[in-house]
Amino acid sequence: LDPTKGKMYWAEGGASEIRRADLNGNNIETLLSGDIGYPQGLALDVREGKMYWAEGTYTHKIQRADLNGDNVETLIAEQNNPLGLALDLGARKMYWTDAYAGLIRRSDLTGQNIETLVTGLSLPEGIALDLMAGKMYWADSVADKIQRADLNGNNIEDLVTTGVTFTTGIALELFTGKLYWADRDSDKIQRAGLDGLNVK
């Protein structure tokens, strides 16, 4: 979301499009289409006027563009299957899940200084950051669990391990201390505390 401009942005993977609209759904615009593959993991840097996305099906790239779709740049190429993407704008870092490689990585926002933070995962998809607590959260859709670790990849914890099947998107609502995720197999959106307790 870009609340200051009253806009929401989304990626339509099957249509190979990135789109935006007003927060009430009006004024839909197609910003990018065609040769961007199956875009996922969309994230915004509103202050710098940039959007970032991951594409792990056809192009295997992480790219960015202006918020109106101009000036597309390839930041990272030849990844296995980048899916989830999250930004730490204060530290000028981006984090992503490399799903088929079972990795979580980060780099500068320019794509430089790539680090591998977590290895040995089954199929990590969504990722979200709690920067105040110094934590990253991710969903492993084959291991059927939601996990978290320090931002450097240390201290991995299993948070939710039951009733989770093929989890994809993940989001944090830090003000109320909630973790939300989409469960593809059960056709549910669920939530829990940031500690993984009180699943609903």
C-alpha positions as semicolon CSV with decimal commas, in nm:
position;residue;x (nm);y (nm);z (nm)
1;L;0,000;0,000;0,000
2;D;0,092;0,364;-0,058
3;P;-0,140;0,531;0,195
4;T;-0,006;0,881;0,130
5;K;-0,116;0,862;-0,234
6;G;-0,419;0,646;-0,156
7;K;-0,303;0,358;-0,378
8;M;-0,273;-0,019;-0,356
9;Y;-0,041;-0,221;-0,579
10;W;-0,054;-0,589;-0,670
11;A;0,108;-0,846;-0,896
12;E;-0,104;-1,066;-1,122
13;G;0,131;-1,355;-1,190
14;G;-0,076;-1,544;-1,444
15;A;-0,140;-1,228;-1,644
16;S;0,225;-1,112;-1,622
17;E;0,111;-0,774;-1,492
18;I;0,169;-0,533;-1,207
19;R;-0,127;-0,308;-1,139
20;R;-0,248;-0,039;-0,901
21;A;-0,574;0,124;-0,803
22;D;-0,721;0,362;-0,548
23;L;-0,770;0,208;-0,203
24;N;-1,143;0,174;-0,278
25;G;-1,068;-0,025;-0,595
26;N;-1,137;0,254;-0,844
27;N;-0,905;0,376;-1,122
28;I;-0,727;0,048;-1,196
29;E;-0,406;0,096;-1,395
30;T;-0,177;-0,163;-1,554
31;L;0,177;-0,044;-1,484
32;L;0,380;-0,331;-1,631
33;S;0,287;-0,622;-1,853
34;G;0,435;-0,869;-2,099
35;D;0,795;-0,972;-2,046
36;I;0,805;-0,964;-1,664
37;G;0,716;-1,333;-1,630
38;Y;0,512;-1,437;-1,324
39;P;0,568;-1,149;-1,079
40;Q;0,531;-1,215;-0,707
41;G;0,654;-1,072;-0,379
42;L;0,574;-0,709;-0,459
43;A;0,717;-0,450;-0,216
44;L;0,722;-0,069;-0,222
45;D;0,977;0,198;-0,135
46;V;0,737;0,490;-0,141
47;R;0,993;0,745;-0,023
48;E;1,222;0,672;-0,318
49;G;0,932;0,611;-0,558
50;K;1,024;0,249;-0,637
51;M;0,851;-0,089;-0,646
52;Y;1,037;-0,420;-0,623
53;W;0,925;-0,768;-0,724
54;A;1,052;-1,125;-0,747
55;E;0,996;-1,363;-1,038
56;G;1,085;-1,727;-0,991
57;T;0,904;-1,906;-1,273
58;Y;1,039;-1,774;-1,603
59;T;1,295;-1,494;-1,563
60;H;1,435;-1,591;-1,217
61;K;1,508;-1,228;-1,139
62;I;1,448;-0,960;-0,881
63;Q;1,363;-0,631;-1,048
64;R;1,247;-0,282;-0,962
65;A;1,084;0,011;-1,138
66;D;0,939;0,352;-1,067
67;L;0,595;0,345;-0,907
68;N;0,442;0,431;-1,246
69;G;0,618;0,136;-1,413
70;D;0,895;0,332;-1,582
71;N;1,268;0,258;-1,564
72;V;1,264;-0,119;-1,507
73;E;1,596;-0,245;-1,366
74;T;1,721;-0,599;-1,309
75;L;1,888;-0,608;-0,969
76;I;1,956;-0,980;-0,928
77;A;1,948;-1,246;-1,198
78;E;1,990;-1,623;-1,214
79;Q;1,825;-1,704;-0,884
80;N;1,656;-2,042;-0,856
81;N;1,304;-1,941;-0,761
82;P;1,271;-1,604;-0,581
83;L;0,917;-1,571;-0,446
84;G;0,873;-1,375;-0,124
85;L;1,031;-1,030;-0,096
86;A;1,052;-0,780;0,191
87;L;1,238;-0,450;0,232
88;D;1,430;-0,300;0,523
89;L;1,437;0,059;0,402
90;G;1,626;0,191;0,702
91;A;1,919;-0,044;0,644
92;R;1,870;-0,028;0,263
93;K;1,837;-0,407;0,242
94;M;1,601;-0,648;0,069
95;Y;1,525;-1,002;0,186
96;W;1,387;-1,280;-0,030
97;T;1,302;-1,649;-0,028
98;D;1,475;-1,860;-0,294
99;A;1,211;-2,130;-0,283
100;Y;1,350;-2,426;-0,478
101;A;1,697;-2,376;-0,332
102;G;1,549;-2,372;0,021
103;L;1,722;-2,046;0,109
104;I;1,658;-1,703;0,253
105;R;1,888;-1,432;0,124
106;R;1,940;-1,060;0,151
107;S;2,130;-0,790;-0,035
108;D;2,155;-0,417;-0,067
109;L;1,860;-0,255;-0,245
110;T;2,084;-0,230;-0,550
111;G;2,132;-0,609;-0,558
112;Q;2,492;-0,590;-0,435
113;N;2,641;-0,778;-0,138
114;I;2,424;-1,089;-0,150
115;E;2,420;-1,291;0,174
116;T;2,267;-1,633;0,236
117;L;2,104;-1,619;0,578
118;V;1,912;-1,949;0,612
119;T;1,968;-2,281;0,432
120;G;1,807;-2,625;0,435
121;L;1,443;-2,515;0,409
122;S;1,189;-2,716;0,211
123;L;1,003;-2,452;0,005
124;P;1,003;-2,107;0,165
125;E;0,756;-1,868;0,005
126;G;0,624;-1,558;0,185
127;I;0,851;-1,346;0,405
128;A;0,785;-1,052;0,638
129;L;1,004;-0,842;0,869
130;D;0,962;-0,714;1,224
131;L;1,244;-0,462;1,222
132;M;1,187;-0,330;1,575
133;A;1,225;-0,681;1,717
134;G;1,501;-0,774;1,470
135;K;1,307;-1,073;1,335
136;M;1,209;-1,216;0,997
137;Y;0,914;-1,450;0,950
138;W;0,856;-1,691;0,664
139;A;0,621;-1,966;0,554
140;D;0,761;-2,302;0,440
141;S;0,485;-2,443;0,222
142;V;0,617;-2,801;0,196
143;A;0,729;-2,838;0,558
144;D;0,385;-2,702;0,660
145;K;0,518;-2,457;0,916
146;I;0,573;-2,090;0,985
147;Q;0,912;-1,998;1,126
148;R;1,109;-1,695;1,234
149;A;1,471;-1,605;1,299
150;D;1,689;-1,307;1,374
151;L;1,751;-1,082;1,074
152;N;2,094;-1,241;1,031
153;G;1,940;-1,591;1,016
154;N;2,032;-1,700;1,368
155;N;1,796;-1,845;1,629
156;I;1,545;-2,018;1,401
157;E;1,214;-2,098;1,574
158;D;0,912;-2,302;1,466
159;L;0,604;-2,090;1,542
160;V;0,305;-2,265;1,380
161;T;0,332;-2,635;1,295
162;T;-0,024;-2,767;1,304
163;G;-0,312;-2,682;1,077
164;V;-0,077;-2,523;0,825
165;T;-0,077;-2,667;0,472
166;F;0,078;-2,507;0,165
167;T;0,112;-2,164;0,321
168;T;0,200;-1,888;0,076
169;G;0,153;-1,520;0,161
170;I;0,246;-1,390;0,505
171;A;0,201;-1,049;0,667
172;L;0,257;-0,889;1,008
173;E;0,036;-0,640;1,190
174;L;0,282;-0,517;1,449
175;F;0,057;-0,272;1,635
176;T;-0,170;-0,556;1,752
177;G;0,104;-0,821;1,748
178;K;-0,056;-1,043;1,486
179;L;0,075;-1,274;1,214
180;Y;-0,150;-1,344;0,912
181;W;-0,107;-1,603;0,637
182;A;-0,286;-1,753;0,338
183;D;-0,330;-2,132;0,334
184;R;-0,379;-2,254;-0,022
185;D;-0,483;-2,613;0,051
186;S;-0,751;-2,528;0,307
187;D;-0,866;-2,210;0,128
188;K;-0,828;-2,010;0,450
189;I;-0,668;-1,695;0,575
190;Q;-0,551;-1,746;0,933
191;R;-0,378;-1,552;1,205
192;A;-0,188;-1,600;1,527
193;G;0,015;-1,399;1,773
194;L;0,368;-1,313;1,669
195;D;0,478;-1,598;1,897
196;G;0,266;-1,844;1,693
197;L;0,009;-1,896;1,969
198;N;-0,370;-1,855;1,950
199;V;-0,413;-1,966;1,589
200;K;-0,752;-1,870;1,441
